[in-house]
Structures are given as structure tokens and as C-alpha cells.
Amino acid sequence: MKLAPLDYKRPASLQEAIAILAAHDGAALPLAGGQSLIPILAFRLAAPTMLVDLRGVPGLDGIAIGPGGVRLGAMVRWRDIEDEKRLAAAWPLLPAVISHIAHYQIRNRGTVGGSLAHADPAAELPGLAVTCDATIEIVGRDGPREIPASALFVGALSTSLAAGDLIVGMRLPPWRDGRRWAFEEFALRRGDFAIVGVAAYYDLDDAGRVVDAHIGAIGVSEYPIRLTAAEQALNGSPIDDATIAAAARAACAMVEPQDDIHASAAYRRALVGTLTERALARASA
Amino acid sequence: MKAPSPMSPNTYVGQPIERVEDLRFLRGRGQYIDDIKRDDQVCAAFVRSAVAHGRVRSIDATAALAMPGVRAVITAADFDGPIPTIPFRRPNPSIGPYAQPVIASDKVRYVGEPVAVVIADTAERAEDAAQEVVLDIEELPAIVGMAPAEANEVLLFEAAGGNVASVFVGTLGDAAAAFAAADRVVRGAFRTQRQTAMPMETRGLLAEWNATTSHLTMFGAAKLPFFNRRAMAAMMNLPEAQVDYIELDVGGGFGARGEFYPEDFLLAFAARRLGCPVKWIEDRREHFLATGHARESACDIEFALRSDGIILGARGTLFSNIGAYVRPNGITPARNMVQFLSGPYRIPNIHFEGRGIVTNKTPAGTYRGPGRYEGCFYCEQMLDLSADKLGLDRLEIRRRNLLTDADMPYRLATISPSDGAAETFCDSGDYRSTFERCIIESGWAEKAQLQGRLIDGRYHGLAIGNFIEGGASGPQENARIDVEADGMVSVYAGSSAIGQGTETVLGQIAADALEIPFERITVLHGSTTYLSEGWGSYGSRGTVMGGSAVIDAAQGLIAKFRGAAAIALDVAEKELHIANGVASAPNGRSVKLAQMAGLSCDGSFKNSKATYTFGAAMAHVAVDPKTGHVAVIDYLAVDDVGRIINPLTLHGQVTGAAVQGLGSVFSEELVYDESGQILVGSLADYLVPLATDYPTIRCVSLENYPSPNNPLGAKGAGEGGIIPVGGVVLSAVTAALQSLGVRPRELPISPPKLWALIQQAAQA
Ligand SMILES: Cc1cc2nc3c(=O)[nH]c(=O)nc-3n(C[C@H](O)[C@H](O)[C@H](O)COP(=O)(O)OP(=O)(O)OC[C@H]3O[C@@H](n4cnc5c(N)ncnc54)[C@H](O)[C@@H]3O)c2cc1C
């Protein structure tokens, strides 16, 4: 569990970072908080010849809150989000989700960009991004581009990023006043990666019927998914026990989880239902 | 039996003295093995088998040897003559063929078995090169379960002819007669999962060879340095005096760390061969493969009962999956289950058979309360089954069968083949006393209204279980006390420190025995350089045995002080009054112990009669049936340790062990697949309890029944905290889920597993 030999650079600008990554053609990897990458290197599961430390790159660390929504720079750390107290009103689901990530020490280092690029199937931020229609800002060899979060994740620990692409930020659309929301997660210990997590929000129309329901789950497939069947069960209905139960059933029915050493597929499927029900009950309370 | 002699003015023993060790630990000044560095050191990395069972065809180290910084690659081919095997701790007639060679030569039998050692100038380079050693191993069918292993479907050791390495029989009274006379016979089969002790500091050693004096020094000793020195000297063909084991600070042992492992010898061998110090720090992934596993066991047993719940007898079979080889302590859990399953209960007629079965998994050893935790789990589940079958209250059946002081000394099942501790007797106590205290202290009367109730979506359950903890493993411990030039007193003890506060508690004992301030005493322990012979810390013995040896040394030193003071003050010895470290003559002249630089006295304590701490534990849980999550709302342990040396360190042991046990109950498991691959390789998958997981652990310690077997009256306390946890927590969970008809029979009860049982019960 010692790292294999490799080089290290700490560029001082985005251009320089992109240039180094491009010059190595996939053999160089960006280093953000290192909380996922360094263990991977210690286990010798990846063998880059160069690490490009993003900590010296200016402009990647801001949290911007405005009428257009919230923008998180790629190097924003979990604890920066916790410390940004305005988010509790501006985008309350975000800090609620982030509070489930890992432990104190890891939250001091782990970053938005690192989590998105690492693409763990049970990671919270990718789940939030997919559930909430986030936009991912990327800079590559050919300049900047943007993709919806749903187009970033293509498999477990695997993204549509090309070699040398850098995530520079993530945008969340505007948060509506009066929006109902909740996040429910089940992990085996506090701070562990989720077995299953469900994020949900919806708005109510003047008649008290659900509009624009967004429900997503982590831990049930290779990457985070929207629970569209559950959303359909909610949209247009008043929020009551029967609607919530129908949404939970629909959520269960649409997921295809896998067995692993921690939990069976049947257990994960049942949890999706339980957590959807709990999230909606809490959102509507 | 003679009554314990009360120690004169008792000022330190019994007090909550803060641990002297903590000052250095909290300031980052501990000296652990990885803090030891030598200018000319080289580092080792082990090449380990990636297959569970196979025949070694060839090992090609050419590429590895050509890598930068690589000094050597050692394989079985480097040994002239037979490959040494690692030692056994307990004599046993059948285990010989199952010993582990220090390095694989013809066969590998588990994933992680050392096949080659790469030595390079840094640990990184050694690891780089280890990846380049090419192993050609012909895979053989692997066997991971105990049932197919017992059926000898595949033989691990062809020459041995079978996969059962040892069979222990434990007997008491006449079990057959008891079963013939029973009103009711209850049968149960239960399992406990494979675990490992998981000390936070992984193993590590630095082997230093001095070619001029032909002397080997092993830094990083723990647990039992003197035994390991003896074993190492024999394996290295050296006189014992030419081997030393140096103990440093140790980040946890729990039974696994400090036993003799194959790596220990290979490092010494490499150091002698290369003529320079060889260092190795086990990494965490390696720890999962290489350090002893534990606890994988099963039972199929019966209780013979009278209709009023009195247990007449017990019989059946206990199975222990000991992995691929019999390691130094590999068969201890099997023998302990047989002897200690009856625990604190009066089971007058016993016939148990305990089998140690080899499989293609990492070899097992001892882990805190070996066999005792498993046995207690089985016994408590059998009591619940029995109570339920007889329509008795679960507490009442326990109360009726607990041993009382009228039973003492109480003979436990006798083990055969004998290993020197075949016969043992509970020493003192009324085991109902901690049970009744636990009922009161836990507020049972009030809490009992919650039993089985569904409140806010969670089922509440409560249980009380009872346990005994054997301690004071014999045969002896040694100590020496020296008065130093500056008047300070050094206490040397054979007990080793594995994080349990040895320096503090032995210092308290010495301070009282010498009647001098605690601050004037330095306790030095473990290393073989301090004493000519010693034993160490295992089997809940460090304080009882080491402390008793310190008392003997202190009494001897006082006697010598009297003699020396008599000469110095020119009076007869008997005219001297000695108190508080001062010898005073009738004429008013006096001399202090602190002025007696050079005064020194050895002491020892010989005793093979175990002590038995006893106690009860209460668990209150709340089960979320939708997730299978069990919240531990309250956990209380009440124990009687005979004599409390330091309530802080004692409660540290009890609380820590309880939390560790909760990890065993809910989350820790070493999972293997059918081909013998271990699927758990990091602490992200092996879920030890975190500081926030179990915030409500309470303990109450009593000292109403001192042990008659040592001058302190103390009993062991390092293991008792973990012994009842599996039993009592599972009982609480079954109580919670009684209305659903859920009765788990296996540990761990992780949320997914418990959820599955709840589903099954709902469908049935
Ligand atoms: C014990 C433990 C528990 C954890 N628990 C959780 C948890 O509960 N939930 C959770 O979500 N996470 C958890 N994590 C992961 C943690 O949140 C990581 O920090 C995160 O997944 C990766 O962020 P990082 O900044 O550390 O990235 P790094 O480890 O530095 O990088 C991860 C990957 O992303 C790439 N990368 C980094 N930045 C960029 C970028 N800007 N553009 C493109 N590629 C980039 C790297 O090359 C690497 O491949 C846990 C980690 C640990 C060690």
C-alpha cells in the first residue's frame, strides 16, 4: 500500500494544468482532495505517471449564490459548503445532502470536482447533481463546454470525461420559494458511503397538487438515477399518504440493484421504497 | 485456600489515577515500531499467494532482482534443510502436521501465504519489486466451509489424512444420565462469523543482527516477548541469550498482535543473511490477509432441562474454522468453547466435543475472549430457547441456574487431551449478585414495559446475559525493583503493554507496596532485556500476575532495605520501623529508601489457578423493521473484578471491549467467496465501530469477591467486557422481534441480514 513512483506538478493556472494533462495523454491525472485518488494509488489500482495538483489553480474554489442558482467551483470542499451558511436558505437540499458525506477529516479535503469525476455509485453529490438537473462545466483541450449531470455518469467509477478534461464547476438551477424537499440516506455507519440514498423535492401548485417532482437515488445502480416512475406518481396529485405510498411502490419497482458483500439486491430495492416514503413524508410534513 | 492478605496503607490502588502513558501519547511522543529507524536499514515486502490452494511450480525473481534498490529476494529455495515451522503455544498430540512453515515451498494453502520476501532499500521499492516476482502456482480446489472440510472433500495436508486438526472433549459428571432424566431437551444450532482483532496499529518489526556478537534483536515485540524469544532462538539455532525482544509502544493487541508469525522469522533470517537491519511495517490490506483471524465457529448442542428450568446437562459439538494452519494459538478457541460454554451457570453434567477444522482461509488465532465470547453467545441463546420452550421468564431461568458462593470453588468441564489447564475452578463469587445489581442498575423494572413494543416504528427489546472471564493465566510472572542513583525506583515487569495502562496500574501497585509516592516510580515492561524470564500479557493476566510479582519484589526490596538500613544506622533489623519509604531507628536516626541506590530485588508470582471475574450485561435495543437497523439505546455492564486497581483503566477496558463486541454483533465480517478469495481488504469494508456509533455504554464495577488466588485479590479484566456482548445483544433483538417470530441464529446481524429474517418471518 505504498504508491508506485510517479511525478507531481502543481500548475499555477488552468491553461497550464490543461497543457500538462494534454501532454501526458491520459497518463496524468488531476489531484484534487486526494481522498479517493490516493487510496486508489496506494492499492495500486491505477498507475498514472503524473499527478497534476489542482490546489494551485486559481478560481476553482468559489461558491456563488445568485438569481440563476448556485455555482460550486470544482475545488470547493465539503466543509466550504457546510461553512456557507447562506445555502440553508438559498439551496437547502445541498447542505443537507453534503452533511452525510464521510467524516470530519475527509470533509476538510474532499471536493466537488473530485467527487463528480470519481463517480462513486453511492456518492451523494453525483446523486444530487442528477436529481436536480445540475450542469457540469468542463474545460478540455478544445476549450470549455457544458453538459447536464445526467450525461456525465456512464458507469460505476466511470464518466464521459475525455482524458485531460477538467471539471471546473457545477451549477444548480434556481431554487423556488416554498419548495418541499428532503434527503434520506441509509449507511451502515455514520459517514460511510450510502447503501441507498434518496433525494426529493417538489413544488405545489395553487390547488395543492405536486408539480415538478424530482426524486433520485444513489447506491442502486452503477450511477445515480432519477426515480421517474415515482415522480410521475406524484406529479398532479395532492400529497397524502396514498400518493406517497404509490410513489414509494413505483420507486421500488423501477430499480435494478445488484448484490454486494454489504447488502443484497432485494434489500437495496426495499430501501429505495422505504427511503422514498420517508423522504416524501418528511418533505410534506 | 488462604485469604488475600490486605496490603498496608492503600493509597493508590483503587484510585482513578490518570494514565501516565497518556501524556506521551497525547503529545505525539509515543515510540512505536515505525518510529524506530536505522541508518543502514533495509525494508521487506512479502510476496503472497493470490490463490487459496495450490501447488507452487516455480518462482521467478529475475525481474524483481534487477529493479532499483533491490537487495535480495528470499524464497524457500534459500533454506538448507527443512523449512522451520512456527511454534505452538499449547501442547497437543494431533496438531503437529498442521504447523505453518515460515515460507511456502511446495504448497500454498491460503490467499496471503508468504511465498517470497523482497528486500530493498526502501519499503516503496520493495513493494514495487514484489509486484514483479512471478509466481507459477497450479490451482487446486479450495475448501472454505467447515462442513465440506470435515467431509475431507479436499485435503489440505495429504500426509495428515484429514482436515480436523484437533478434537477436544470437555466432560463433567454424567451427561448421558442427565439427558435420560430430563423433562425437556432443547436443541440449537448457532454460528459466529469470521473476524479479526484489528488493532489500529498494524504489525511491524525491525530485526537487527549483530554479526560480531551473533546477537539478534527484534524491535516491536508485544504480548509475549519471552516465549517468542525462546521460539526464535530455537529456529535461528542460537542460544536464548543471543536473542532479545524489545517492546515499544503498541497500538493495540487484542490477542492477535505479538503472536509468532511467519514474517517474524523471515525478517530475522533476512537480517542475518544480509547483515543489516531489516524492517517491515505491515500494511492494512496485508493485515487482513496475514494477521490471525478469529471467531468463525458453529455449534449444534442440546440442553437437558427440568420443567422448572433447572439445567441438568449439556452436550453436543462445537466447530471452529481455524483456517489453513494451526498457528501458535489456533486451537485455543475450540478448547475454550468446550470448557467455558457453561460460563457462570451450574451445568453439572457436560459432554462437549470441540473440533478445530482446517480450511483454505487465513489461519486463525485468539481474539479477546477467544472461545469464551462464542461459548457465551451459544449458552445465552440456548437459555432463551429453553425459557421459551418451558414458558419461563428469560431472567428467571438465568437466576435459577447462576452459581452462588455456596458452589465455590466450582469445577468447570475437564478438557482432554490435557494442555496443562485441563482442570479449572471458578474461584469466588455469588454470580447472582452482579445479575441482580444489573437488574437494579439498568432500571429493568421500568424498562420491561417496553419489551417487544412497537414505538415510533421501532421494536424495543431488552435482555440480560451473564458471563465469566478467566484470568491470571499461569504459570508465573516475574518482576524486579531497582533503586536508582537519583533515588527514583524502577520497576521491571514481565507483563507487556498493549495499550491497557500497564505502567499506571503496576506503578500504583508498586507505590502502595513500597509506600512511596507514585511519581517516584518508573515502570518498564515487556522487553527481554529487563528480566531473565517473563511471560507477558494475554489471558487477562498482565495486571494480576505482573502485579503480584511486583508485590513480591517490593516485599523483598523492603526486607533488603531493612537489612541495609540496619547496617547504615547501626541498629538491629527488628528495631527498625519502616514506613513511607523511610527506615527509622529508635534513636531518631533514619534513612530513606531513596538513599539506597543500587538496592535491587527480584520477585515472582507462581500460580496456575485461574481467577474468574463474573458479571452481567443488559442491552436495550430498538429495531427498525424496515431497514433492519438496530439502535443500541442502552448497554450496561456490571462486573465483579475482585479488586479494582484503577477504575479509569478498568472502565476503559470494559467500555472499549463492549464497543468492540458491538462491532462483532452488527458489522465486522471477513467475507470469503467459494474459491477462497477474501473479499474484504480495507476498513471501508470491514466495519469496526466508530466513536459515534455506540454512545451509551455504562459500566459498574464491584469488588465484593476478591480472588483467593493472588495477593491482590484481583481478577482479570481485559476480556470480560466483550464476552457477553454477542449473547445479550442478540437476546435483546430476539426479544424485540418476538411478535414477528424472528430468531436470528447467526452473527453478525447486520441490517440487511436482519431485514431478510424479518421478511422471511413475514412470509412464513
Ligand atoms: C473514509 C472515506 C469515506 C468517504 N465517504 C464518502 C461518502 O460518504 N460520500 C461521498 O460522496 N464520498 C465519500 N468519500 C469520498 C470523498 O468524498 C472524496 O473526497 C471524493 O469522492 C473525491 O474528492 P477528492 O477531492 O478527494 O478527489 P481526488 O481523490 O483527488 O480525485 C478523485 C478522482 O477525480 C479526479 N479529479 C479530481 N478533480 C478533478 C477535476 N476537477 N476534474 C476532473 N477530474 C478530477 C482525480 O483524477 C481522481 O480520478 C469518502 C472517502 C473516504 C476516504
GROMACS .gro file of C-alpha atoms and ligand atoms in nm, chain A residues 29-39 54 74 78 100-103 106 109-111 113-115 117-118 122-125 161 165-168 191-194, ligand 1:
model
   93
   29LEU     CA    1  -0.440   1.253  -1.353
   30PRO     CA    2  -0.570   1.560  -1.176
   31LEU     CA    3  -0.532   1.555  -0.799
   32ALA     CA    4  -0.798   1.741  -0.600
   33GLY     CA    5  -0.854   1.646  -0.235
   34GLY     CA    6  -0.687   1.311  -0.285
   35GLN     CA    7  -0.939   1.133  -0.064
   36SER     CA    8  -1.030   0.886  -0.335
   37LEU     CA    9  -0.730   0.906  -0.564
   38ILE     CA   10  -0.456   0.848  -0.309
   39PRO     CA   11  -0.613   0.527  -0.172
   54LEU     CA   12  -0.519   2.149  -0.876
   74ALA     CA   13  -1.457   2.228  -0.867
   78TRP     CA   14  -1.739   1.968   0.161
  100HIS     CA   15  -2.395   1.282   0.501
  101ILE     CA   16  -2.057   1.270   0.330
  102ALA     CA   17  -1.777   1.095   0.513
  103HIS     CA   18  -1.610   1.221   0.829
  106ILE     CA   19  -1.232   1.384   0.477
  109ARG     CA   20  -1.030   1.784   0.180
  110GLY     CA   21  -1.281   1.614  -0.047
  111THR     CA   22  -1.402   1.832  -0.332
  113GLY     CA   23  -1.492   1.818  -0.879
  114GLY     CA   24  -1.320   1.515  -0.731
  115SER     CA   25  -1.646   1.357  -0.627
  117ALA     CA   26  -1.509   1.282  -1.155
  118HIS     CA   27  -1.466   0.985  -0.922
  122ALA     CA   28  -2.312   0.572  -0.378
  123ALA     CA   29  -2.168   0.923  -0.359
  124GLU     CA   30  -2.406   1.196  -0.254
  125LEU     CA   31  -2.305   1.486  -0.475
  161LEU     CA   32  -1.490   1.292  -1.943
  165ASP     CA   33  -1.074   1.707  -1.931
  166LEU     CA   34  -1.109   1.906  -1.614
  167ILE     CA   35  -1.433   1.972  -1.432
  168VAL     CA   36  -1.420   2.337  -1.331
  191GLY     CA   37  -2.026   0.881   0.738
  192ASP     CA   38  -1.998   0.564   0.534
  193PHE     CA   39  -2.092   0.563   0.172
  194ALA     CA   40  -2.467   0.513   0.146
 1050LIG     C1   41  -1.323   0.703   0.456
 1050LIG     C2   42  -1.389   0.775   0.343
 1050LIG     C3   43  -1.526   0.788   0.344
 1050LIG     C4   44  -1.589   0.854   0.239
 1050LIG     N1   45  -1.723   0.864   0.243
 1050LIG     C5   46  -1.785   0.929   0.142
 1050LIG     C6   47  -1.924   0.944   0.141
 1050LIG     O1   48  -1.996   0.902   0.233
 1050LIG     N2   49  -1.981   1.004   0.035
 1050LIG     C7   50  -1.905   1.054  -0.069
 1050LIG     O2   51  -1.963   1.110  -0.162
 1050LIG     N3   52  -1.775   1.043  -0.070
 1050LIG     C8   53  -1.712   0.982   0.033
 1050LIG     N4   54  -1.577   0.972   0.030
 1050LIG     C9   55  -1.506   1.023  -0.087
 1050LIG    C10   56  -1.471   1.167  -0.068
 1050LIG     O3   57  -1.586   1.245  -0.068
 1050LIG    C11   58  -1.378   1.208  -0.181
 1050LIG     O4   59  -1.319   1.320  -0.136
 1050LIG    C12   60  -1.438   1.236  -0.317
 1050LIG     O5   61  -1.507   1.128  -0.367
 1050LIG    C13   62  -1.329   1.271  -0.418
 1050LIG     O6   63  -1.291   1.400  -0.399
 1050LIG     P1   64  -1.138   1.441  -0.389
 1050LIG     O7   65  -1.137   1.589  -0.398
 1050LIG     O8   66  -1.079   1.381  -0.272
 1050LIG     O9   67  -1.081   1.382  -0.527
 1050LIG     P2   68  -0.946   1.307  -0.559
 1050LIG    O10   69  -0.935   1.189  -0.473
 1050LIG    O11   70  -0.834   1.400  -0.560
 1050LIG    O12   71  -0.978   1.265  -0.707
 1050LIG    C14   72  -1.075   1.168  -0.739
 1050LIG    C15   73  -1.078   1.145  -0.890
 1050LIG    O13   74  -1.126   1.259  -0.955
 1050LIG    C16   75  -1.031   1.312  -1.046
 1050LIG     N5   76  -1.046   1.456  -1.037
 1050LIG    C17   77  -1.031   1.531  -0.927
 1050LIG     N6   78  -1.063   1.659  -0.954
 1050LIG    C18   79  -1.099   1.663  -1.082
 1050LIG    C19   80  -1.144   1.766  -1.168
 1050LIG     N7   81  -1.161   1.891  -1.124
 1050LIG     N8   82  -1.173   1.735  -1.295
 1050LIG    C20   83  -1.159   1.610  -1.342
 1050LIG     N9   84  -1.116   1.509  -1.267
 1050LIG    C21   85  -1.088   1.536  -1.136
 1050LIG    C22   86  -0.900   1.256  -1.000
 1050LIG    O14   87  -0.807   1.245  -1.104
 1050LIG    C23   88  -0.940   1.120  -0.949
 1050LIG    O15   89  -0.954   1.031  -1.054
 1050LIG    C24   90  -1.512   0.909   0.133
 1050LIG    C25   91  -1.373   0.896   0.133
 1050LIG    C26   92  -1.311   0.830   0.236
 1050LIG    C27   93  -1.163   0.820   0.235
   0.00000   0.00000   0.00000
